[in-house]
Short mmCIF file of C-alpha atoms and ligand atoms in Angstrom, two decimals:
data_model
loop_
_atom_site.label_atom_id
_atom_site.label_comp_id
_atom_site.label_asym_id
_atom_site.label_seq_id
_atom_site.Cartn_x
_atom_site.Cartn_y
_atom_site.Cartn_z
CA MET A 29 8.53 -20.73 -83.95
CA THR A 30 9.02 -24.22 -81.67
CA ALA A 31 10.34 -23.63 -78.05
CA LYS A 32 14.08 -25.08 -79.51
CA ASP A 33 14.16 -22.13 -81.59
CA LEU A 34 13.66 -19.62 -79.37
CA PRO A 35 17.46 -18.97 -78.12
CA ALA A 36 17.95 -17.78 -81.74
CA LEU A 37 15.34 -14.57 -81.31
CA SER A 38 16.66 -11.11 -80.41
CA VAL A 39 15.77 -9.36 -77.01
CA ALA A 40 13.28 -7.39 -78.45
CA ASP A 41 11.13 -10.07 -80.00
CA LEU A 42 11.45 -12.33 -77.87
CA GLN A 43 9.91 -10.12 -75.45
CA SER A 44 7.19 -9.21 -77.65
CA LEU A 45 6.37 -12.82 -77.59
CA LEU A 46 6.48 -13.34 -73.99
CA ARG A 47 4.07 -10.00 -73.74
CA GLN A 48 1.37 -11.65 -76.13
CA ARG A 49 1.77 -14.77 -73.55
CA GLU A 50 3.03 -16.65 -76.98
CA VAL A 51 5.89 -18.41 -74.66
CA SER A 52 6.75 -18.66 -71.40
CA PRO A 53 8.89 -17.24 -69.10
CA ARG A 54 9.61 -21.03 -67.80
CA GLU A 55 9.47 -22.22 -71.26
CA VAL A 56 12.37 -19.71 -72.87
CA ILE A 57 14.64 -20.68 -69.85
CA ASP A 58 14.19 -24.09 -70.42
CA ALA A 59 14.94 -23.85 -74.39
CA LEU A 60 17.79 -22.05 -73.50
CA GLN A 61 19.44 -24.56 -70.93
CA ALA A 62 18.79 -26.97 -73.77
CA ARG A 63 20.32 -24.96 -75.80
CA ILE A 64 23.42 -24.26 -74.01
CA GLU A 65 24.21 -27.88 -72.62
CA THR A 66 24.39 -29.18 -76.28
CA VAL A 67 26.35 -25.58 -77.67
CA ASP A 68 28.44 -24.59 -74.79
CA ARG A 69 30.38 -27.23 -74.50
CA GLU A 70 32.17 -26.47 -78.04
CA ILE A 71 31.93 -22.95 -76.98
CA ASN A 72 32.94 -22.99 -73.33
CA ALA A 73 31.53 -19.35 -72.59
CA TYR A 74 30.09 -19.82 -69.20
CA LEU A 75 31.80 -20.53 -65.78
CA SER A 76 28.52 -20.99 -63.93
CA LEU A 77 25.03 -21.49 -64.62
CA ASP A 78 21.59 -21.73 -62.25
CA PHE A 79 18.84 -22.94 -63.75
CA GLU A 80 17.28 -23.75 -60.51
CA ALA A 81 16.98 -20.17 -59.37
CA ALA A 82 16.26 -19.20 -62.73
CA ALA A 83 13.23 -21.62 -62.81
CA LYS A 84 11.52 -20.22 -59.83
CA GLU A 85 12.65 -16.32 -61.02
CA ALA A 86 10.63 -17.48 -64.34
CA GLU A 87 7.56 -18.96 -62.08
CA LYS A 88 7.04 -15.69 -61.32
CA ALA A 89 8.17 -13.12 -63.75
CA ASN A 90 6.01 -10.20 -64.95
CA VAL A 91 6.04 -10.47 -68.41
CA ASP A 92 4.28 -6.90 -68.96
CA LEU A 93 7.91 -5.50 -67.24
CA PRO A 94 10.33 -3.94 -70.15
CA LEU A 95 12.33 -7.13 -70.07
CA GLY A 96 9.68 -9.19 -68.21
CA GLY A 97 11.48 -12.74 -68.72
CA VAL A 98 13.73 -12.01 -70.31
CA PRO A 99 16.97 -14.21 -69.67
CA ILE A 100 20.53 -12.05 -69.73
CA ALA A 101 24.10 -13.58 -69.30
CA VAL A 102 26.76 -11.60 -66.66
CA LYS A 103 30.00 -11.10 -67.20
CA ASP A 104 31.87 -13.19 -63.96
CA ILE A 105 33.19 -9.92 -62.44
CA ILE A 106 29.57 -8.47 -61.68
CA SER A 107 28.52 -9.13 -58.25
CA VAL A 108 24.71 -11.52 -58.62
CA ALA A 109 23.67 -12.36 -55.26
CA GLY A 110 24.59 -15.58 -54.09
CA GLN A 111 26.37 -16.54 -57.46
CA PRO A 112 30.06 -17.23 -57.88
CA CYS A 113 31.97 -14.12 -58.99
CA THR A 114 35.64 -15.71 -60.28
CA CYS A 115 36.63 -12.91 -62.33
CA ALA A 116 38.11 -16.04 -63.97
CA SER A 117 41.03 -15.70 -61.39
CA LYS A 118 41.63 -18.53 -59.24
CA ILE A 119 42.35 -16.17 -56.46
CA LEU A 120 38.79 -15.94 -56.20
CA ARG A 121 37.71 -19.45 -57.29
CA SER A 122 35.27 -20.30 -54.12
CA TYR A 123 33.83 -16.87 -53.77
CA ARG A 124 30.46 -15.72 -54.11
CA ALA A 125 28.90 -12.78 -54.09
CA PRO A 126 26.94 -11.73 -51.25
CA TYR A 127 24.20 -8.88 -53.15
CA ASP A 128 23.81 -7.76 -56.53
CA ALA A 129 25.55 -5.42 -58.14
CA THR A 130 23.24 -1.93 -58.73
CA VAL A 131 23.00 -3.00 -62.51
CA ILE A 132 21.63 -6.42 -61.48
CA CYS A 133 19.14 -5.29 -59.51
CA ARG A 134 17.85 -2.88 -61.96
CA LEU A 135 17.81 -5.77 -64.77
CA ARG A 136 15.89 -7.93 -62.27
CA ALA A 137 13.15 -4.22 -61.73
CA ALA A 138 12.98 -4.33 -65.62
CA GLY A 139 11.79 -8.13 -65.15
CA ALA A 140 14.88 -9.90 -66.73
CA ILE A 141 16.87 -13.09 -64.96
CA PRO A 142 20.23 -12.98 -64.70
CA PHE A 143 20.75 -16.96 -64.82
CA GLY A 144 24.50 -17.45 -65.61
CA LYS A 145 28.42 -16.02 -65.70
CA THR A 146 30.26 -15.80 -68.32
CA ASN A 147 34.00 -16.09 -68.96
CA LEU A 148 36.49 -13.64 -69.27
CA ASP A 149 40.46 -12.86 -69.20
CA GLU A 150 41.09 -12.75 -65.72
CA PHE A 151 40.18 -9.72 -63.81
CA ALA A 152 38.91 -7.79 -67.14
CA MET A 153 43.05 -7.91 -68.51
CA GLY A 154 43.31 -9.37 -72.25
CA SER A 155 41.82 -9.22 -75.51
CA SER A 156 40.89 -12.84 -75.83
CA THR A 157 39.98 -14.82 -73.08
CA GLU A 158 43.49 -16.22 -73.21
CA ASN A 159 44.01 -14.88 -70.22
CA SER A 160 41.43 -16.54 -67.45
CA GLY A 161 41.95 -18.75 -65.13
CA THR A 162 39.72 -21.23 -65.86
CA LYS A 163 39.17 -21.46 -69.61
CA LEU A 164 39.46 -20.75 -73.44
CA THR A 165 36.08 -19.22 -75.12
CA ARG A 166 35.67 -19.90 -78.67
CA ASN A 167 34.49 -17.99 -81.37
CA PRO A 168 31.09 -19.05 -82.63
CA TRP A 169 32.33 -18.27 -86.58
CA GLU A 170 35.78 -20.05 -86.03
CA LEU A 171 36.66 -22.70 -83.25
CA SER A 172 40.16 -22.45 -83.61
CA ARG A 173 39.50 -18.41 -82.71
CA VAL A 174 39.67 -16.44 -80.24
CA PRO A 175 36.17 -14.49 -79.32
CA GLY A 176 38.10 -11.47 -78.53
CA GLY A 177 38.07 -10.19 -74.30
CA SER A 178 37.93 -9.49 -72.00
CA SER A 179 34.40 -9.93 -72.54
CA GLY A 180 35.05 -12.66 -74.54
CA GLY A 181 32.41 -15.31 -72.89
CA SER A 182 29.80 -12.50 -73.10
CA ALA A 183 29.94 -12.09 -76.52
CA ALA A 184 30.61 -15.56 -77.78
CA ALA A 185 27.35 -16.17 -76.14
CA VAL A 186 25.56 -13.99 -77.00
CA ALA A 187 27.28 -14.68 -80.95
CA ALA A 188 26.40 -18.81 -80.26
CA ASP A 189 22.76 -18.04 -79.26
CA THR A 190 23.32 -19.40 -76.15
CA ALA A 191 22.01 -15.67 -74.72
CA PHE A 192 20.03 -13.32 -76.06
CA GLY A 193 21.76 -10.90 -74.58
CA ALA A 194 24.54 -9.82 -71.74
CA LEU A 195 26.78 -7.49 -69.96
CA GLY A 196 30.42 -6.93 -70.21
CA THR A 197 33.12 -4.68 -69.01
CA ASP A 198 34.86 -2.18 -70.94
CA THR A 199 38.20 -0.52 -69.41
CA GLY A 200 39.52 -0.01 -72.75
CA GLY A 201 37.66 -2.12 -75.18
CA SER A 202 36.19 -5.14 -73.81
CA ILE A 203 33.04 -5.32 -74.99
CA ARG A 204 33.60 -3.02 -78.11
CA GLN A 205 36.49 -5.56 -79.54
CA PRO A 206 35.14 -9.13 -78.44
CA ALA A 207 31.57 -7.68 -79.70
CA ALA A 208 33.82 -7.02 -83.34
CA LEU A 209 35.61 -10.20 -83.72
CA SER A 210 32.27 -12.15 -82.67
CA GLY A 211 29.91 -10.44 -85.67
CA ILE A 212 27.52 -8.18 -82.46
CA VAL A 213 26.62 -5.23 -81.05
CA GLY A 214 28.81 -3.88 -78.12
CA LEU A 215 28.43 -0.40 -76.68
CA LYS A 216 30.16 1.11 -73.75
CA PRO A 217 28.56 3.85 -71.96
CA THR A 218 30.00 6.82 -71.12
CA TYR A 219 32.04 7.20 -67.79
CA GLY A 220 29.87 7.88 -65.02
CA ARG A 221 26.22 6.42 -66.97
CA VAL A 222 26.28 3.28 -65.70
CA SER A 223 26.92 2.13 -61.72
CA ARG A 224 29.73 0.26 -61.21
CA PHE A 225 28.36 -0.67 -57.80
CA GLY A 226 29.01 -4.73 -57.34
CA LEU A 227 31.99 -4.27 -60.06
CA VAL A 228 34.89 -5.97 -59.21
CA ALA A 229 37.44 -2.70 -60.29
CA PHE A 230 40.02 -3.57 -62.28
CA ALA A 231 41.01 0.52 -63.71
CA SER A 232 38.30 2.71 -61.61
CA SER A 233 38.66 5.91 -63.74
CA LEU A 234 38.18 3.73 -66.83
CA ASP A 235 35.49 0.97 -66.09
CA GLN A 236 32.37 1.05 -67.18
CA ILE A 237 29.53 -1.62 -67.56
CA GLY A 238 27.76 -2.19 -70.90
CA PRO A 239 25.57 -4.67 -72.77
CA LEU A 240 26.23 -6.92 -75.46
CA THR A 241 23.97 -8.06 -78.39
CA LYS A 242 22.32 -8.91 -81.75
CA THR A 243 20.83 -5.94 -82.29
CA VAL A 244 20.92 -2.09 -82.39
CA ARG A 245 17.54 -1.88 -80.62
CA ASP A 246 18.85 -4.50 -77.79
CA ALA A 247 21.77 -2.99 -76.76
CA ALA A 248 19.21 0.52 -76.53
CA LEU A 249 16.55 -1.75 -74.06
CA LEU A 250 19.95 -3.36 -71.58
CA MET A 251 20.48 0.39 -71.73
CA ASN A 252 17.18 1.72 -70.31
CA ALA A 253 17.07 -0.70 -67.92
CA ILE A 254 20.86 -0.16 -66.48
CA ALA A 255 21.89 3.35 -66.87
CA GLY A 256 21.46 6.16 -64.84
CA HIS A 257 22.37 7.67 -61.51
CA ASP A 258 23.05 5.40 -57.99
CA PRO A 259 24.08 7.25 -54.61
CA GLN A 260 26.11 3.57 -53.90
CA ASP A 261 28.40 5.01 -56.83
CA SER A 262 29.99 8.21 -56.47
CA THR A 263 31.45 8.12 -60.03
CA CYS A 264 28.16 7.55 -61.14
CA LEU A 265 26.48 10.58 -62.80
CA ASN A 266 22.95 12.06 -61.62
CA GLU A 267 21.79 13.56 -65.30
CA PRO A 268 18.53 12.09 -66.86
CA VAL A 269 18.37 8.56 -68.82
CA ALA A 270 17.03 8.96 -72.50
CA ASP A 271 14.70 6.37 -73.76
CA TYR A 272 16.82 5.35 -75.91
CA ALA A 273 15.21 2.37 -77.30
CA ALA A 274 11.97 5.10 -78.45
CA ALA A 275 14.77 7.50 -80.07
CA LEU A 276 15.34 5.07 -82.53
CA GLY A 277 14.87 4.92 -86.06
CA HIS A 278 15.92 8.67 -86.50
CA ASP A 279 17.08 9.33 -89.86
CA LEU A 280 21.05 10.79 -90.59
CA ARG A 281 20.75 13.50 -92.45
CA GLY A 282 22.46 16.02 -91.25
CA THR A 283 24.26 14.41 -89.26
CA ARG A 284 28.45 15.08 -89.57
CA LEU A 285 30.54 12.27 -88.80
CA GLY A 286 34.13 12.93 -88.54
CA LEU A 287 36.61 10.21 -89.36
CA PRO A 288 40.11 10.19 -87.90
CA LYS A 289 42.89 10.26 -90.24
CA GLU A 290 45.03 8.90 -87.40
CA TYR A 291 42.60 5.85 -87.07
CA MET A 292 43.89 4.09 -90.27
CA VAL A 293 47.44 3.14 -89.12
CA GLU A 294 49.66 0.56 -90.18
CA GLY A 295 48.97 -2.55 -88.97
CA THR A 296 45.42 -2.44 -89.86
CA ASP A 297 44.10 -5.84 -91.99
CA PRO A 298 43.30 -4.77 -95.33
CA GLN A 299 40.25 -6.40 -95.06
CA VAL A 300 39.26 -4.05 -92.40
CA LYS A 301 39.93 -1.22 -94.03
CA THR A 302 37.61 -2.25 -97.04
CA ALA A 303 35.08 -2.70 -94.67
CA ILE A 304 35.08 0.74 -92.76
CA ASP A 305 35.33 2.67 -96.38
CA ALA A 306 32.29 0.58 -97.37
CA ALA A 307 30.32 1.48 -93.89
CA VAL A 308 31.34 5.26 -93.89
CA LYS A 309 30.08 5.27 -98.09
CA HIS A 310 27.04 3.39 -96.63
CA LEU A 311 26.62 5.91 -93.87
CA ASN A 312 27.09 8.65 -96.31
CA ALA A 313 24.56 7.84 -98.86
CA LEU A 314 21.72 7.59 -95.60
CA GLY A 315 22.54 11.26 -95.35
CA ALA A 316 25.67 11.53 -92.67
CA GLU A 317 28.09 14.43 -93.55
CA ILE A 318 31.70 12.89 -93.80
CA ILE A 319 34.33 15.15 -92.29
CA ASP A 320 38.05 14.38 -92.00
CA ILE A 321 39.18 15.04 -88.52
CA SER A 322 42.76 14.76 -86.55
CA LEU A 323 42.94 13.39 -83.28
CA PRO A 324 46.59 14.05 -82.80
CA HIS A 325 47.61 12.54 -79.86
CA THR A 326 45.67 8.92 -80.64
CA GLU A 327 49.47 7.50 -81.13
CA TYR A 328 50.51 8.02 -77.51
CA ALA A 329 46.89 6.66 -76.18
CA THR A 330 47.91 2.87 -75.93
CA ALA A 331 51.03 3.76 -74.01
CA VAL A 332 48.91 6.10 -71.76
CA TYR A 333 46.22 3.35 -71.59
CA TYR A 334 48.84 0.75 -70.06
CA ILE A 335 50.50 2.91 -67.73
CA LEU A 336 47.95 4.15 -66.02
CA ALA A 337 45.70 0.79 -66.17
CA THR A 338 48.15 -1.07 -64.89
CA ALA A 339 48.66 1.72 -61.72
CA GLU A 340 44.69 1.87 -61.04
CA ALA A 341 44.64 -2.21 -60.82
CA SER A 342 47.39 -2.76 -58.79
CA ALA A 343 46.15 -0.22 -56.17
CA ASN A 344 42.30 -2.40 -56.42
CA LEU A 345 44.03 -6.11 -56.27
CA ALA A 346 45.72 -5.12 -53.26
CA ARG A 347 42.50 -6.19 -51.15
CA PHE A 348 43.06 -9.82 -52.76
CA ASP A 349 45.28 -10.84 -49.28
CA GLY A 350 43.70 -14.08 -48.70
CA VAL A 351 42.68 -12.63 -45.48
CA ARG A 352 39.15 -11.41 -46.44
CA TYR A 353 37.90 -13.55 -48.88
CA GLY A 354 39.08 -15.75 -51.64
CA TYR A 355 42.05 -18.26 -51.97
CA ARG A 356 44.54 -18.74 -49.18
CA ALA A 357 47.89 -20.57 -49.40
CA ASP A 358 48.58 -23.20 -46.54
CA ASN A 359 50.17 -23.23 -44.20
CA PRO A 360 52.34 -19.97 -44.22
CA LYS A 361 55.27 -19.56 -42.06
CA ASP A 362 54.36 -16.19 -41.18
CA LEU A 363 52.13 -12.80 -42.45
CA LEU A 364 54.43 -11.67 -44.88
CA ASP A 365 54.73 -15.35 -46.53
CA HIS A 366 50.77 -15.80 -45.81
CA TYR A 367 50.42 -12.32 -48.66
CA GLY A 368 53.07 -13.42 -50.40
CA ARG A 369 52.31 -16.88 -51.42
CA THR A 370 48.61 -16.06 -51.80
CA ARG A 371 49.16 -13.88 -54.49
CA GLU A 372 51.80 -15.61 -56.06
CA GLU A 373 49.72 -18.82 -56.35
CA GLY A 374 46.40 -17.09 -56.84
CA PHE A 375 46.90 -14.29 -59.83
CA GLY A 376 47.89 -15.87 -63.06
CA PRO A 377 50.95 -14.41 -65.19
CA GLU A 378 48.73 -11.34 -66.69
CA VAL A 379 47.70 -9.65 -63.83
CA LYS A 380 51.29 -10.29 -61.99
CA ARG A 381 52.83 -8.45 -64.79
CA ARG A 382 50.26 -6.01 -64.41
CA ILE A 383 50.87 -5.22 -60.90
CA ILE A 384 54.37 -5.36 -61.24
CA LEU A 385 54.10 -2.73 -63.98
CA GLY A 386 51.69 -0.69 -62.07
CA THR A 387 53.22 -0.74 -58.51
CA TYR A 388 56.81 0.85 -60.76
CA VAL A 389 54.79 3.49 -62.45
CA LEU A 390 53.56 4.29 -59.08
CA SER A 391 56.88 3.44 -57.07
CA SER A 392 58.55 7.02 -55.62
CA GLY A 393 61.33 8.20 -58.82
CA TYR A 394 59.37 6.61 -61.33
CA TYR A 395 55.94 8.46 -60.28
CA ASP A 396 57.03 11.89 -61.77
CA ALA A 397 58.53 10.24 -65.29
CA TYR A 398 55.38 7.47 -65.70
CA TYR A 399 52.09 8.45 -64.11
CA LEU A 400 52.23 12.35 -64.29
CA ARG A 401 53.33 12.31 -67.79
CA ALA A 402 50.43 10.11 -68.64
CA GLN A 403 47.66 11.77 -66.70
CA LYS A 404 48.96 14.71 -68.87
CA VAL A 405 48.51 12.95 -71.77
CA ARG A 406 45.54 11.74 -71.00
CA GLU A 407 44.38 15.47 -70.78
CA LEU A 408 45.25 16.12 -74.21
CA ILE A 409 43.36 13.16 -75.42
CA ARG A 410 40.38 14.23 -73.73
CA GLN A 411 40.84 17.62 -75.49
CA ASP A 412 41.50 16.26 -78.77
CA PHE A 413 37.73 14.66 -78.35
CA SER A 414 36.20 18.15 -76.94
CA ARG A 415 37.95 19.77 -80.14
CA ALA A 416 36.50 16.81 -82.59
CA PHE A 417 33.24 17.16 -80.96
CA GLU A 418 32.90 20.95 -81.72
CA ARG A 419 32.88 20.07 -85.23
CA VAL A 420 30.91 16.55 -85.65
CA ASP A 421 28.33 14.69 -83.72
CA ALA A 422 30.33 11.55 -83.96
CA LEU A 423 33.31 9.49 -85.05
CA ILE A 424 33.55 6.13 -87.29
CA SER A 425 36.66 3.53 -86.91
CA PRO A 426 37.40 0.37 -87.06
CA THR A 427 36.54 -1.13 -83.53
CA SER A 428 39.40 -3.47 -83.88
CA PRO A 429 42.66 -3.53 -86.35
CA VAL A 430 42.43 -6.72 -86.95
CA PRO A 431 38.97 -10.09 -87.25
CA ALA A 432 39.52 -13.04 -84.53
CA PHE A 433 43.36 -13.91 -84.77
CA LYS A 434 44.02 -17.70 -83.46
CA PHE A 435 44.61 -19.05 -80.39
CA GLY A 436 48.17 -18.92 -78.77
CA GLU A 437 48.73 -16.20 -82.13
CA ARG A 438 49.45 -13.13 -79.93
CA THR A 439 49.77 -14.67 -76.74
CA ALA A 440 54.13 -14.84 -76.46
CA ASP A 441 54.45 -10.99 -77.55
CA PRO A 442 52.25 -9.39 -74.61
CA LEU A 443 53.01 -5.79 -77.07
CA GLN A 444 51.30 -7.03 -79.78
CA MET A 445 48.04 -8.33 -77.68
CA TYR A 446 48.02 -4.89 -76.17
CA LEU A 447 48.02 -3.24 -79.96
CA THR A 448 44.51 -5.05 -80.86
CA ASP A 449 43.02 -1.72 -78.11
CA ILE A 450 44.30 1.04 -80.55
CA PHE A 451 40.97 1.94 -82.18
CA THR A 452 39.01 1.14 -78.50
CA CYS A 453 41.34 2.41 -75.75
CA PRO A 454 41.50 6.54 -76.45
CA ALA A 455 37.08 6.49 -75.97
CA ASN A 456 37.53 5.06 -71.87
CA LEU A 457 40.71 7.46 -71.30
CA ALA A 458 38.45 10.46 -72.98
CA GLY A 459 35.36 9.04 -71.08
CA VAL A 460 32.81 9.08 -73.82
CA CYS A 461 30.54 6.26 -75.26
CA GLY A 462 30.98 3.78 -78.25
CA ILE A 463 29.61 1.44 -79.91
CA SER A 464 30.33 -1.55 -82.46
CA VAL A 465 28.09 -2.96 -84.93
CA PRO A 466 28.59 -5.65 -87.76
CA CYS A 467 30.07 -4.07 -90.68
CA GLY A 468 31.49 -6.99 -92.92
CA PHE A 469 33.42 -10.16 -92.88
CA ALA A 470 37.18 -10.91 -93.40
CA GLU A 471 38.53 -14.14 -95.92
CA ILE A 472 40.28 -15.85 -94.22
CA ASP A 473 41.86 -19.31 -94.91
CA GLY A 474 38.10 -19.77 -96.13
CA LYS A 475 36.76 -18.47 -93.40
CA ARG A 476 34.49 -15.88 -92.77
CA LEU A 477 35.27 -13.37 -89.85
CA PRO A 478 33.26 -10.50 -88.50
CA ILE A 479 34.17 -6.98 -88.71
CA GLY A 480 32.86 -4.54 -86.53
CA VAL A 481 32.69 -0.68 -86.94
CA GLN A 482 33.37 2.10 -83.89
CA LEU A 483 30.95 4.56 -83.47
CA LEU A 484 32.00 7.36 -80.80
CA GLY A 485 30.13 9.63 -79.48
CA LYS A 486 30.60 12.33 -76.80
CA ALA A 487 29.40 11.90 -73.40
CA LEU A 488 26.29 10.91 -73.09
CA ASP A 489 25.21 11.15 -75.85
CA GLU A 490 24.78 7.19 -76.48
CA THR A 491 21.32 8.17 -78.26
CA ARG A 492 23.31 9.71 -80.97
CA ILE A 493 25.83 6.36 -81.86
CA LEU A 494 22.45 4.10 -81.23
CA GLN A 495 20.89 6.30 -83.76
CA ILE A 496 23.61 6.22 -86.66
CA ALA A 497 24.06 2.61 -85.20
CA HIS A 498 20.84 1.62 -85.89
CA ALA A 499 20.13 3.38 -89.23
CA PHE A 500 23.40 1.29 -90.43
CA GLU A 501 22.44 -1.63 -88.78
CA GLN A 502 18.75 -1.25 -90.13
CA THR A 503 19.91 -1.02 -94.17
CA SER A 504 22.55 -3.67 -94.23
CA GLN A 505 22.37 -7.62 -93.79
CA TRP A 506 25.68 -8.00 -91.30
CA HIS A 507 23.36 -8.37 -88.34
CA LYS A 508 21.56 -10.80 -89.84
CA GLU A 509 23.68 -13.65 -90.64
CA ARG A 510 24.54 -16.18 -87.90
CA ALA A 511 27.77 -17.93 -86.53
CA PRO A 512 28.21 -21.58 -88.70
CA ILE A 513 27.90 -22.87 -84.73
CA ALA A 514 24.24 -20.73 -84.48
CA ALA A 515 23.01 -22.03 -88.27
CA THR A 516 23.68 -25.35 -88.50
CA LEU A 517 22.04 -26.36 -84.83
CA GLN A 518 19.22 -24.03 -85.68
CA THR A 519 18.16 -26.00 -88.93
CA ALA A 520 18.92 -28.95 -86.52
CA LEU A 521 16.77 -27.94 -84.35
CA VAL A 522 14.54 -26.62 -86.56
CA ARG A 523 14.79 -29.75 -88.57
CA ARG A 524 14.54 -32.18 -85.09
CA SER A 525 11.02 -30.43 -84.21
CA PHE A 526 9.58 -30.69 -87.23
CA SER A 527 10.31 -34.57 -87.06
CA GLU A 528 8.65 -34.41 -83.44
CA GLY A 529 5.48 -33.14 -85.20
CA GLY A 530 6.86 -29.96 -82.97
N1 LIG B 615 42.74 -5.65 -73.62
C1 LIG B 615 42.51 -4.34 -72.90
C2 LIG B 615 43.59 -4.57 -71.56
O1 LIG B 615 43.36 -5.99 -71.27
C3 LIG B 615 41.19 -3.92 -72.43
C4 LIG B 615 40.67 -4.06 -70.98
C5 LIG B 615 39.19 -4.33 -70.81
O2 LIG B 615 38.55 -3.35 -71.42
N2 LIG B 615 38.74 -4.64 -69.61
O3 LIG B 615 43.56 -4.37 -70.26
#
């Protein structure tokens, strides 16, 4: 192992090298910086980097802490003191966060080093990074395709070995879907499990922060650091936090796994279906009992999600008025002109579409027909899950109905884009937890594109889905495969260090 190969490591492997003093935190930061400088030109995962601050922190890092000296990438919608927090929006282009989000405080307390902010769809609204107001992130498996979204920068960085692990946010699938499309692990915690203090709010009844990582163990390690009660977020649950990493290694005998019949919808790519069928068989062979289950209100989930998420977004985004922070239009005629032009010029088209939709569904005359009705259907969706979890320990489904799509393929029709959330948004509506783990590849145009399987667990049962995901991962090879950009560059790096005598 030479310094140049370090970025290929998992968080767990990196931490053990650091703890054994085989590498120093400073060497890790330098290796990561070199890697990002060569690779991120092609991937575009990062919006901002602060290696100067990271190097300083590395010098004083305590490697005996659980994540001591481990650099972690952060979606650019989570506040890191002194660093930009643009939400990939023009309206926050010049904004720097004045304080650390609670998750960042906790990562630092565990010894981790936040060093860079990753790209996203503007304000986390989207599934591909194509709605980013700054740039497009490419999928490390195939550069002409999207990495998924909205946490596409975090997913692509982990898949390209330009991050050991990353934080993302998931409102309707934005951790799990990009994890699936980029061939990595992504966990959406239970609503309220992780503090959102310092997260720029999109839809407050749905948003959660969670990890994107190379392995299930790494997701557990990051959860150990970030989960838990925070008096600064009133929605954060005051419930004991498990040692998620220590709980791994549990065998699956006696586990009841529900297969929802509604989750094999028309339009699901046949190669995705084949991979999920194989994953179900695999888990069955490991001892899990497979039980057919019904979540009868699934067909309404996407519609309900887009009513509630846009309603909440329209309220949350009202604060961006050019008065307190961020972009401000030049030479306004009067106050209304100031507000109007600031928002007209500062927000991108998808964000405007959502504010308009959200304002519409909340307006008097339409409130009962849309918002209130959607709340009622949300309750039915929640009940579907409660009933299912009386019979099974977890549910299994595809994460996304399709593998990574090409840039532009779904942008013309927003509905096509919205439909990619079909398997992920019900979990946000119900507040339960979910994880996506690599389970195979689709072959399209001669290219291999990752497929993810989703496991959903009842509220606060992260331990269980991590255990199932871990058992699956440890008996399959999918997570060991590297994206071509990671594989070729690693070989190149190894070769170079050999010729240098490293
Ligand atoms: N793709 C969904 C949307 O566009 C989910 C986004 C998210 O989870 N942040 O709203």
